[in-house]
Coordinates of C-alpha atoms and ligand atoms in Angstrom, one line a residue:
X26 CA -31.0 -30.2 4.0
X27 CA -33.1 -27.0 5.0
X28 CA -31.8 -24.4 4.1
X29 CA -31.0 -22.7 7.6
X30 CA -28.8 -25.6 8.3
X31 CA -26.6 -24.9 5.7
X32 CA -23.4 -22.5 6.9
X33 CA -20.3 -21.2 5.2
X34 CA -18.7 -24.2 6.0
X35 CA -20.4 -26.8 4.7
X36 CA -20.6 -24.8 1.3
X37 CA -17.0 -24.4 1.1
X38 CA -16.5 -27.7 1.6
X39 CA -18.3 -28.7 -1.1
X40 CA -17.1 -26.6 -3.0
X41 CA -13.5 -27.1 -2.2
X42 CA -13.6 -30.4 -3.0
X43 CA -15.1 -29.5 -6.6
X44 CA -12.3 -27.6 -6.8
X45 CA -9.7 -30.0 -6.1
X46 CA -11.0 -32.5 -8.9
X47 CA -11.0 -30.2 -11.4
X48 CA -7.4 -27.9 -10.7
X49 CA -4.1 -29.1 -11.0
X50 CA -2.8 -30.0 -6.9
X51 CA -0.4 -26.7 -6.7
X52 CA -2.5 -24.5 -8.4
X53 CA -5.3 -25.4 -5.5
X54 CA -3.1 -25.5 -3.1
X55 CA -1.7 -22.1 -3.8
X56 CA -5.0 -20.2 -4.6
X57 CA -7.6 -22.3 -2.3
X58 CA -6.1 -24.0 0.4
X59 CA -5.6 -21.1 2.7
X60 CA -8.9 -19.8 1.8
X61 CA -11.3 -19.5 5.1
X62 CA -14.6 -19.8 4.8
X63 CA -16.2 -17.1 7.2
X64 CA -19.8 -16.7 6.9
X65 CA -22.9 -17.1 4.8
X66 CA -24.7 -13.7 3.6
X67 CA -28.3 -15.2 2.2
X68 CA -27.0 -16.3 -0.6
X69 CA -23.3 -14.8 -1.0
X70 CA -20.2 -16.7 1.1
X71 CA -17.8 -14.2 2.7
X72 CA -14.5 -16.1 1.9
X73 CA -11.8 -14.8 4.2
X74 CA -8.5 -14.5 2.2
X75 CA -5.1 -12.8 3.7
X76 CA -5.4 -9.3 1.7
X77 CA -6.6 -7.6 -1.5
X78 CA -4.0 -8.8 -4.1
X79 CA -4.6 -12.3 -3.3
X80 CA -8.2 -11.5 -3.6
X81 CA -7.6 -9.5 -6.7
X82 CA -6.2 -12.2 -8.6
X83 CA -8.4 -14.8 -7.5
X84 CA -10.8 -12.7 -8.8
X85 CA -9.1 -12.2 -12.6
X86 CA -8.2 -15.6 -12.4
X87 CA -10.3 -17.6 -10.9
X88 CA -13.6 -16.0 -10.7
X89 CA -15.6 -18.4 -13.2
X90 CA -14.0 -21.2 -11.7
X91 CA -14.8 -19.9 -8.4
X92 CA -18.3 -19.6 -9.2
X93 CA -18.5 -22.7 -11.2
X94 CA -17.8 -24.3 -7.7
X95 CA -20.5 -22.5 -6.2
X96 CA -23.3 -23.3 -8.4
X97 CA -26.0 -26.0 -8.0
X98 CA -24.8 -26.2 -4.2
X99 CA -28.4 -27.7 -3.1
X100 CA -30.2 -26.0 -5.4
X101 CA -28.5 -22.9 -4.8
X102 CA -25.9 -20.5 -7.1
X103 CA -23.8 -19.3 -4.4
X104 CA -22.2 -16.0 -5.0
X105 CA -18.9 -15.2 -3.3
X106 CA -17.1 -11.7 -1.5
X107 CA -13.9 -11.7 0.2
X108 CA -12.9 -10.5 3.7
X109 CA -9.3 -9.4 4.0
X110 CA -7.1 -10.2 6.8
X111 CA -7.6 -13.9 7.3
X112 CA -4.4 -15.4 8.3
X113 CA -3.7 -19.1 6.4
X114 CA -5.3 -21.9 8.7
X115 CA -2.8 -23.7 9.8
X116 CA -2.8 -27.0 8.6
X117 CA 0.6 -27.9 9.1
X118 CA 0.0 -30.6 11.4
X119 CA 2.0 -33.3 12.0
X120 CA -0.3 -36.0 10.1
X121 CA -0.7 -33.4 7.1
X122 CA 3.2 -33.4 7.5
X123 CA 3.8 -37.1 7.3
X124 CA 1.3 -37.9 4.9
X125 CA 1.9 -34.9 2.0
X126 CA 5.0 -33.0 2.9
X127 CA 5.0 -31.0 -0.2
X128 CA 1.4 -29.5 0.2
X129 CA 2.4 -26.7 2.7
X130 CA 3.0 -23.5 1.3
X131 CA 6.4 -22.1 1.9
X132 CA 4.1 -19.1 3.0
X133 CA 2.3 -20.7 5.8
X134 CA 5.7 -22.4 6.8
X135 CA 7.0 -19.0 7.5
X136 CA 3.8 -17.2 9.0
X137 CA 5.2 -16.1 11.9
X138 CA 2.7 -15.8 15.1
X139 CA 4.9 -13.5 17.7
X140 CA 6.6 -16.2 20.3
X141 CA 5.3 -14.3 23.2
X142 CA 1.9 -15.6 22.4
X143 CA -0.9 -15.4 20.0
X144 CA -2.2 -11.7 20.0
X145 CA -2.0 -9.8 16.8
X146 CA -3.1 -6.7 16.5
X147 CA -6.3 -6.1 14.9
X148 CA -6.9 -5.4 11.1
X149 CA -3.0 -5.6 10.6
X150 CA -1.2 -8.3 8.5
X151 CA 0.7 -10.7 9.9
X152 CA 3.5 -10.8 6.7
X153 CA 3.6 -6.8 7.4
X154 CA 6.6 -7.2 9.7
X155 CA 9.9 -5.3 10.2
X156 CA 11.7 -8.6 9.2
X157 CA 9.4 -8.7 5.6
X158 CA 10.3 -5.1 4.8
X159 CA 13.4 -4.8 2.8
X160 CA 15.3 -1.7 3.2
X161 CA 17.0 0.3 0.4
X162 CA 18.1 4.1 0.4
X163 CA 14.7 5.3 -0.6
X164 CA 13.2 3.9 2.8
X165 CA 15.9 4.0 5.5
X166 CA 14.9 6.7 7.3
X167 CA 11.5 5.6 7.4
X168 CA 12.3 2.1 8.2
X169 CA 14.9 3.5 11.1
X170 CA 11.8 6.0 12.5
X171 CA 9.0 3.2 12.2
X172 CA 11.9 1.1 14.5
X173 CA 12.9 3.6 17.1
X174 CA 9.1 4.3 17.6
X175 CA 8.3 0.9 18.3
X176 CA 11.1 0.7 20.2
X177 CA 11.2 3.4 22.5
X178 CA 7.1 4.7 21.9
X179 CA 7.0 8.4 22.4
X180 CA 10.4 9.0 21.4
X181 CA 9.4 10.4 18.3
X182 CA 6.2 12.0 19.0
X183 CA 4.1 12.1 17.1
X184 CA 6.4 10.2 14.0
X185 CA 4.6 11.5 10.7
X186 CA 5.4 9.2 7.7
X187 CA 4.6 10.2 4.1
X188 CA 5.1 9.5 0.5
X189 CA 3.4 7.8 -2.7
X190 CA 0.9 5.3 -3.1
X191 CA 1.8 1.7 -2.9
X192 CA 5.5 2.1 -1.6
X193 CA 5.2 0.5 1.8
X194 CA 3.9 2.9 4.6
X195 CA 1.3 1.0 5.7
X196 CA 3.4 -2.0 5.6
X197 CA 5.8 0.4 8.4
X198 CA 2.8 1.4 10.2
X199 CA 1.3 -2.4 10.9
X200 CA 5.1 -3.5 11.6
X201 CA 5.3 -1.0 14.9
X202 CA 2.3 -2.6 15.4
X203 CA 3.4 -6.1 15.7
X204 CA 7.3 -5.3 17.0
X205 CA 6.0 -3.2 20.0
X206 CA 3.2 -6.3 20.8
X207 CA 6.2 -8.2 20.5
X208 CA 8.2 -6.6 23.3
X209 CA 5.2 -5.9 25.7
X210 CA 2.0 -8.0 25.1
X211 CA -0.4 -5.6 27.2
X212 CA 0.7 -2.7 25.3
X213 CA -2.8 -1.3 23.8
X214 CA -2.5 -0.6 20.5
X215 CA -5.2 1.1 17.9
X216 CA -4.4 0.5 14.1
X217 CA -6.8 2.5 12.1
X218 CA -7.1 3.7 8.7
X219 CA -8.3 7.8 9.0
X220 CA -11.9 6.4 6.8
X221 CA -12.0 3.6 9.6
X222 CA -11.6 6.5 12.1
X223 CA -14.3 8.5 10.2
X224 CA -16.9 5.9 9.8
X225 CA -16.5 4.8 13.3
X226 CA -16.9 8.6 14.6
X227 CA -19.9 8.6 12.5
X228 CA -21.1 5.6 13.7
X229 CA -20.8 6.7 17.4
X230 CA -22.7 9.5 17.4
X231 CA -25.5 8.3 15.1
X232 CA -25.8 5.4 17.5
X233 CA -24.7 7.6 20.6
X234 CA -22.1 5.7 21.6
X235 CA -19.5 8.4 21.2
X236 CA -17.9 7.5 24.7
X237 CA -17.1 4.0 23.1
X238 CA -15.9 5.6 20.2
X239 CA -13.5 7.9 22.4
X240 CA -12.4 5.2 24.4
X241 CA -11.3 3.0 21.7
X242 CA -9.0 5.7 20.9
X243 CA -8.1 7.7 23.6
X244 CA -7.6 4.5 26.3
X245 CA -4.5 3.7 24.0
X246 CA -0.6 3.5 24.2
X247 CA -0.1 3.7 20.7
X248 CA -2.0 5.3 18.0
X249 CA -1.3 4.3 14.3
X250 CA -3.7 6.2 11.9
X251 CA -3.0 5.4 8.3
X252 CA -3.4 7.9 5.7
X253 CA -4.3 10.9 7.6
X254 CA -4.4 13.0 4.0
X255 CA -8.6 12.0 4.5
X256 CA -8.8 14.4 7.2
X257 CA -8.5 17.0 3.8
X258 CA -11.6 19.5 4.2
X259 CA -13.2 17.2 7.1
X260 CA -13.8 20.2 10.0
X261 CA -15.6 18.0 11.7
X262 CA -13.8 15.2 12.0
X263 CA -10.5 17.4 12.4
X264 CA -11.7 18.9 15.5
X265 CA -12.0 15.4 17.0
X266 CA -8.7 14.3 15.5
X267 CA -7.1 16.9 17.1
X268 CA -8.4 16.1 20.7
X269 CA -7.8 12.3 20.3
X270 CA -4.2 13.8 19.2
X271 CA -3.9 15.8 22.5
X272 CA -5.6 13.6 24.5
X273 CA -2.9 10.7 24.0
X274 CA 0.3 13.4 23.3
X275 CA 0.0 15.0 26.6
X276 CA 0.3 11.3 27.9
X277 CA 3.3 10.8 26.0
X278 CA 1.4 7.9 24.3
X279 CA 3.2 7.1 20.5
X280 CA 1.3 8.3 17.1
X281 CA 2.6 7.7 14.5
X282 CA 0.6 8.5 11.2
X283 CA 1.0 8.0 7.1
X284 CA -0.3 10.4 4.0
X285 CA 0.4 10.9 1.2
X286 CA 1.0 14.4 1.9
X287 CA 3.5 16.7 3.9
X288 CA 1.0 18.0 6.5
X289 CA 0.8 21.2 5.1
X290 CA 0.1 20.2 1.7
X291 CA -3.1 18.6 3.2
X292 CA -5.9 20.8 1.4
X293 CA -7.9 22.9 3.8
X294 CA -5.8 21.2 6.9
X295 CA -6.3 23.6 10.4
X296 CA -3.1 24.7 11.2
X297 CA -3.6 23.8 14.5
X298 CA -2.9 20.4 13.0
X299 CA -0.4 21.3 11.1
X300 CA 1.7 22.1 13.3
X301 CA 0.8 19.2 15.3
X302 CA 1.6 17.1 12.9
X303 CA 5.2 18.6 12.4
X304 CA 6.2 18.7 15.6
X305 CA 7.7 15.5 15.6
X306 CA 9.2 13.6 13.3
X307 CA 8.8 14.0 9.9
X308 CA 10.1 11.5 7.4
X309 CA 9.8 10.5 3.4
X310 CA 9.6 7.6 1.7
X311 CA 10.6 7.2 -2.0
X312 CA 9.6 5.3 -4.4
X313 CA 12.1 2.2 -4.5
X314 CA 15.2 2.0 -7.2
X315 CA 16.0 -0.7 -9.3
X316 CA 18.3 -2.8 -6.3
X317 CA 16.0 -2.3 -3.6
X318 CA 13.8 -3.5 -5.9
X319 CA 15.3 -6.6 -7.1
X320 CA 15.6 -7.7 -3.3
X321 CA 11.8 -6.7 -3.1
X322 CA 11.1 -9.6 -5.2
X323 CA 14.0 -12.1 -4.1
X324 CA 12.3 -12.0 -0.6
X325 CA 8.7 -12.2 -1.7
X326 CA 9.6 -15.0 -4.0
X327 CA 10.5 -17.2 -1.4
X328 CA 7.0 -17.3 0.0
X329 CA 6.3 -19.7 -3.2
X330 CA 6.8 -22.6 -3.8
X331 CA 7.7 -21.6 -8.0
X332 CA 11.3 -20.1 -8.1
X333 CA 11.9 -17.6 -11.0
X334 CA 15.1 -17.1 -12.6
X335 CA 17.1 -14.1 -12.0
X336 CA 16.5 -12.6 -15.6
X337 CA 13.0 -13.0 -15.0
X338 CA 13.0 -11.1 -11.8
X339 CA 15.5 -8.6 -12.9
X340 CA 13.0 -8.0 -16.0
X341 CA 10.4 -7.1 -13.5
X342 CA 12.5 -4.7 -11.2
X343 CA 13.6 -2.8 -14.4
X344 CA 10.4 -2.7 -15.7
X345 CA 8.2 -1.6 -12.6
X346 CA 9.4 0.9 -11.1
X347 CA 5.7 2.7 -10.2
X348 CA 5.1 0.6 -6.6
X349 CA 5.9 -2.1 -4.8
X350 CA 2.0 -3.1 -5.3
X351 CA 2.9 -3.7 -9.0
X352 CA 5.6 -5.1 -8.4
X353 CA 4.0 -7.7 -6.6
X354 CA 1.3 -8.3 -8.3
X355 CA 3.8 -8.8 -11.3
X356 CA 5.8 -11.8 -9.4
X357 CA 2.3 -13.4 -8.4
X358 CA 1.1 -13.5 -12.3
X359 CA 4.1 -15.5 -12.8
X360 CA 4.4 -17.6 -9.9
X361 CA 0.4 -18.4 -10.5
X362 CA 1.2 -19.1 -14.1
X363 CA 3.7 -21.6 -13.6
X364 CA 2.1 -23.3 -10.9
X365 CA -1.0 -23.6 -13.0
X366 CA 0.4 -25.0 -16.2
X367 CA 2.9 -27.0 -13.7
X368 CA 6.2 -25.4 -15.7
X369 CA 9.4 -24.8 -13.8
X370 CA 11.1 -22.8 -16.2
X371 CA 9.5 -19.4 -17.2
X372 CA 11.7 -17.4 -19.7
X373 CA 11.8 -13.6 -20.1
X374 CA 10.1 -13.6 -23.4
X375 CA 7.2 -15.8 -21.2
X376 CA 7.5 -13.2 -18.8
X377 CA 6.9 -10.0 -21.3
X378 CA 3.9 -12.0 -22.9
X379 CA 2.2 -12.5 -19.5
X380 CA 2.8 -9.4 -17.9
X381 CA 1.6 -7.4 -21.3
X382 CA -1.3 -5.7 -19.9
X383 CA 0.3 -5.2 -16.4
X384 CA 3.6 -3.6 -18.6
X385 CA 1.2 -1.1 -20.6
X386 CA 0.1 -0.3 -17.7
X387 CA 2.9 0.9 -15.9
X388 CA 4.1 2.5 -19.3
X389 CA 0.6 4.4 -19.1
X390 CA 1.3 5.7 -15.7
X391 CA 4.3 6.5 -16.0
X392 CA 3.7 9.0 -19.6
X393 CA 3.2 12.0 -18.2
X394 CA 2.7 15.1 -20.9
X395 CA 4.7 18.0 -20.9
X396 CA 1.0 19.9 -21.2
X397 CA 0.0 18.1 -17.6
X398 CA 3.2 19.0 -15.9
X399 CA 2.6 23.1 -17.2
X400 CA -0.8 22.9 -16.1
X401 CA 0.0 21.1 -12.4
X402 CA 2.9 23.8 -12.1
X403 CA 1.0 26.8 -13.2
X404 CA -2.4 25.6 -10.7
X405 CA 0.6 24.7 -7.9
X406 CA 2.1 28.9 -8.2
X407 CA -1.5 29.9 -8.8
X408 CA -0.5 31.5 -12.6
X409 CA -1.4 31.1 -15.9
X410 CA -0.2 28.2 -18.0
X411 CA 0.3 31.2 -20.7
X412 CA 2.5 32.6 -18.3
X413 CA 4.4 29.7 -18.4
X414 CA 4.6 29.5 -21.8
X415 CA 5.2 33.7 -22.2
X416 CA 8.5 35.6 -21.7
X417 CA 7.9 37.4 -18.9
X418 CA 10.7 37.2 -16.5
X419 CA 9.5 38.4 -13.1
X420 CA 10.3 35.5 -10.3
X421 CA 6.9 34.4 -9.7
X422 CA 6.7 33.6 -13.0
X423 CA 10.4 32.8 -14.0
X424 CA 10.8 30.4 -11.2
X425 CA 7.3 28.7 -12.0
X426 CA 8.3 27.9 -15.2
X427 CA 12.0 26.7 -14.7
X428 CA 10.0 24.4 -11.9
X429 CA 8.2 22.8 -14.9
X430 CA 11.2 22.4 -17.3
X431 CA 12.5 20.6 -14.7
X432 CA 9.7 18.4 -14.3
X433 CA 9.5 17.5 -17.7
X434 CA 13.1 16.4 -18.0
X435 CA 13.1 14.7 -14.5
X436 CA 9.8 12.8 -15.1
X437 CA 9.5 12.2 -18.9
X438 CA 11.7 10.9 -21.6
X439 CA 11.5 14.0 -23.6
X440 CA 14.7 15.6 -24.6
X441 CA 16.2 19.3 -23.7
X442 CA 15.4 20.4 -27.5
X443 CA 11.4 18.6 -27.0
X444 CA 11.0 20.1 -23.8
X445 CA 12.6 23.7 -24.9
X446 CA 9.5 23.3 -27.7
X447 CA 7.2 22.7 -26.1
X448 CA 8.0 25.6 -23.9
X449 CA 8.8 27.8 -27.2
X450 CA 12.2 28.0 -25.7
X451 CA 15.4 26.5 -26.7
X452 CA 17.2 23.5 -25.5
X453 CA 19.9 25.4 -23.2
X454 CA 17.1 27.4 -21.6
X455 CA 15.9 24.3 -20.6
X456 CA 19.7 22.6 -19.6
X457 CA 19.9 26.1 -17.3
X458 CA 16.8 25.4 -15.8
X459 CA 17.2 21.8 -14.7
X460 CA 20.8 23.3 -13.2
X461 CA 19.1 26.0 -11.4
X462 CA 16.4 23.9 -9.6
X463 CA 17.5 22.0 -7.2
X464 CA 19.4 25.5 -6.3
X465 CA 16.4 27.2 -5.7
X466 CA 14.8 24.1 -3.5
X467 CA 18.4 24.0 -1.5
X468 CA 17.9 27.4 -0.7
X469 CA 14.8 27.7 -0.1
X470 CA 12.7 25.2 2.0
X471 CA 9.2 26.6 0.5
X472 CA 10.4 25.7 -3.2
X473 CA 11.9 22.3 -2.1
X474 CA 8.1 21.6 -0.6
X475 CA 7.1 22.8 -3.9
X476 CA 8.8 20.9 -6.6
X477 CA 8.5 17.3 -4.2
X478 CA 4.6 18.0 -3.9
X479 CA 4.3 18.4 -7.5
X480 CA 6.7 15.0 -8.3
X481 CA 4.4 13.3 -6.0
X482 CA 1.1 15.1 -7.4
X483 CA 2.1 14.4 -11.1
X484 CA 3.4 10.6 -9.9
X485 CA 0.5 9.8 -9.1
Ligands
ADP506 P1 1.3 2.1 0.9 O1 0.7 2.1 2.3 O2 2.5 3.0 0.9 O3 0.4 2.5 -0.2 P2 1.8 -0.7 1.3 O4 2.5 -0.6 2.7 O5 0.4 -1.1 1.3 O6 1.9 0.7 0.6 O7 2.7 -1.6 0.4 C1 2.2 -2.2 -0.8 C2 2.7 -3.6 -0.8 O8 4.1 -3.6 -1.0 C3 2.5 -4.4 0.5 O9 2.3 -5.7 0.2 C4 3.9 -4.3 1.2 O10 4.1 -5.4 2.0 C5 4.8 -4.3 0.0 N1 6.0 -3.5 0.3 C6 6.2 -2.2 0.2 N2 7.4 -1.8 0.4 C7 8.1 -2.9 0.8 C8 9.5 -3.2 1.2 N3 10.4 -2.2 1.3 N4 9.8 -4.5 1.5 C9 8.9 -5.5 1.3 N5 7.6 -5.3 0.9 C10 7.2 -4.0 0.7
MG507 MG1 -1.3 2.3 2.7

């Protein structure tokens, strides 16, 4: 065969079947089935797979097997890259059915295409619905905001969304997406990420197509810009942020945007923008607790096909608490584990072994030193860590370092007497502090922006 003849297709094909002799049925039908091939880059495939964790751990997993399967392919070592946001093909036909009930995932069972036809909106997931996203305390109010915006756009205009990394906001942002296409199939809707935003205003005026650009926009009904915190120390690209922004608020079109920031903790943020930003809705989202948690991993569970007890996914909830990212990623090591080596029963001592390097992980980000906490608090009031650490008792140095006490108790394990130590105070110095705190941040709504900026800061 010459070698222009040869597409993605045909590759994958061979290779699929190599793939299927050699791994065990579920393990292949788990990992490879639903994998797309999408087009041939000289000598790399571009295999389209649903979004990055699967990809991940294809790629810890699988990746000499994967290339094993893509060697010799006439002559040629193919080398592979994934493209997010393929959904499953859907091969649940009626003769698949009959023939091989079993081989459907449970995930491509429950893909759900909208009734009202076949559009999705572009770049967003199909799984990221309103229906997938379980709601706890930590995320009510976002889950209730995300909601009423799709359901009654401009509403809440625009609806800013914020909070830590891996805790479900762009899993919010992509479900507006999908409700309000749902409800009205012409609405126009533009999901972007703010670095999708950026490259394509780059893009547009290297290539002078900025009216495109604008248009693709502007000619919108809803805006959904994901992690607007990129627009940090970006003049440029503020000042046409801020006319898009006007452009479609003045039309009472819905924006809703994400960061991991409150708007004015965006560095070197116009206030213009600001303001902008907070003159709608503003709303948090915490990191999940230990129930919401637990029914995190009950509902993504079902999507496979392995069921794990409820020791094992209560072991995982208790022990990863950092995202919902983790979290996941935690469940699919298991799941992929006991599909591979075909076992039904995983036990929680199984589990700890597997998860080993995910668990030290978590335990890595999650041991914060006391030193990191005085140095983020002392940078945050703009003193001296000495200061901190001195007896000087004027408040803008008093309050500073009550702020940090605070923090070490809150996010450490360290006890009152440790933290009083490592203060070179005592322990009910450090008691009075971690009364007087959330005092200060009820009073005052500057400290309250203060000591959440720095939990999220040192969080992360
Ligand atoms: P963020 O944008 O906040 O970094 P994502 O929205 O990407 O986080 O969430 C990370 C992963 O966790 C996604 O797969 C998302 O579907 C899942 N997830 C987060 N929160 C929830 C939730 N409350 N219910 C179900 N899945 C969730
Ligand atoms: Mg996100």
């Amino acid at each position: 065969m010459r070698k222009e003849e040869i597409t993605a297709e045909i590759i994958w094909d061979e290779a699929a079947t190599r793939l299927q002799r050699q791994l065990h049925k579920t393990t292949y039908e788990q990992w490879f089935q639903n994998i797309l091939p999408v087009n041939l880059d000289g000598d790399v495939i571009v295999l389209g797979v649903s979004d990055d964790f699967f990809a991940d751990w294809l790629k810890d997993n699988f990746d000499d097997v994967l290339s094993d399967a893509l060697a010799s392919i006439d002559n040629i070592d193919y080398a592979y890259k994934f493209e997010y946001g393929h959904t499953p093909k859907k091969q649940f036909n009626a003769k698949a059915a009959s023939r091989e009930p079993a081989t459907t995932s449970a995930k491509s069972v429950k893909e759900k295409t909208p009734e009202t036809g076949n559009k999705r909106p572009v770049n967003c997931l199909s799984r990221h619905t309103f229906e997938n996203f379980v709601v706890g305390e930590e995320n009510r109010y976002a889950y209730t905001a995300a909601k009423t915006a799709a359901e009654n756009a401009g509403l809440y205009n625009p609806l800013y969304i914020y909070g830590g990394t891996g805790i479900g906001k762009t899993h919010l942002l992509q479900a507006v997406a999908h409700e309000s296409l749902e409800k009205n199939q012409k609405t126009r809707i533009k999901y972007t990420t703010c670095e999708e935003f950026l490259n394509s205003y780059v893009d547009s005026l290297r290539s002078k197509k900025h009216a495109d650009f604008r248009s693709s926009v502007r000619d919108v009904d809803i805006l959904l810009v994901d992690d607007v915190h990129m627009l940090a120390n970006k003049t440029q690209l503020q000042e046409e942020f801020f006319n898009t922004f006007n452009t479609l608020y003045n039309q009472n079109k819905q924006i809703i945007l994400t960061s991991d920031k409150q708007p004015c903790e965006i560095a070197g943020l116009e206030d213009r923008l600001v303001s902008r930003f907070e003159s709608g809705v503003t709303t948090e989202i915490n990191h999940p607790g230990f129930e919401t948690r637990l029914a995190i991993l009950k509902m993504m569970q079902e999507e496979h096909l392995v069921k794990l007890d409820d020791d094992v996914l209560q072991f995982i909830a208790v022990n990863i608490s950092s995202s919902v990212r983790r979290l996941k990623g935690a469940l699919l090591r298991l799941v992929a584990f006991a599909s591979a080596m075909s076992v039904s029963d995983i036990s929680v001592e199984k589990a700890e072994t597997l998860l080993r390097k995910l668990l030290e992980e978590e335990n890595a980000s999650k041991t914060i030193s006391l030193e990191s906490i005085q140095r983020a608090v002392a940078e945050h009031f703009d003193i001296r860590v000495n200061d901190i650490l001195s007896s000087k008792r004027p408040k803008n140095i008093a309050e500073p370092r009550m702020v940090a006490m605070f923090l070490c108790r809150k996010l450490t394990a360290f006890s009152y007497p440790e933290i009083g130590t490592a203060f070179g105070k005592n322990h009910a110095t450090v008691m009075n502090a971690c009364k007087k705190v959330p005092e200060l941040c009820s009073k005052s709504e500057n400290m309250r922006r203060s000591v959440s900026l720095l939990e999220r800061q040192l969080h992360n």
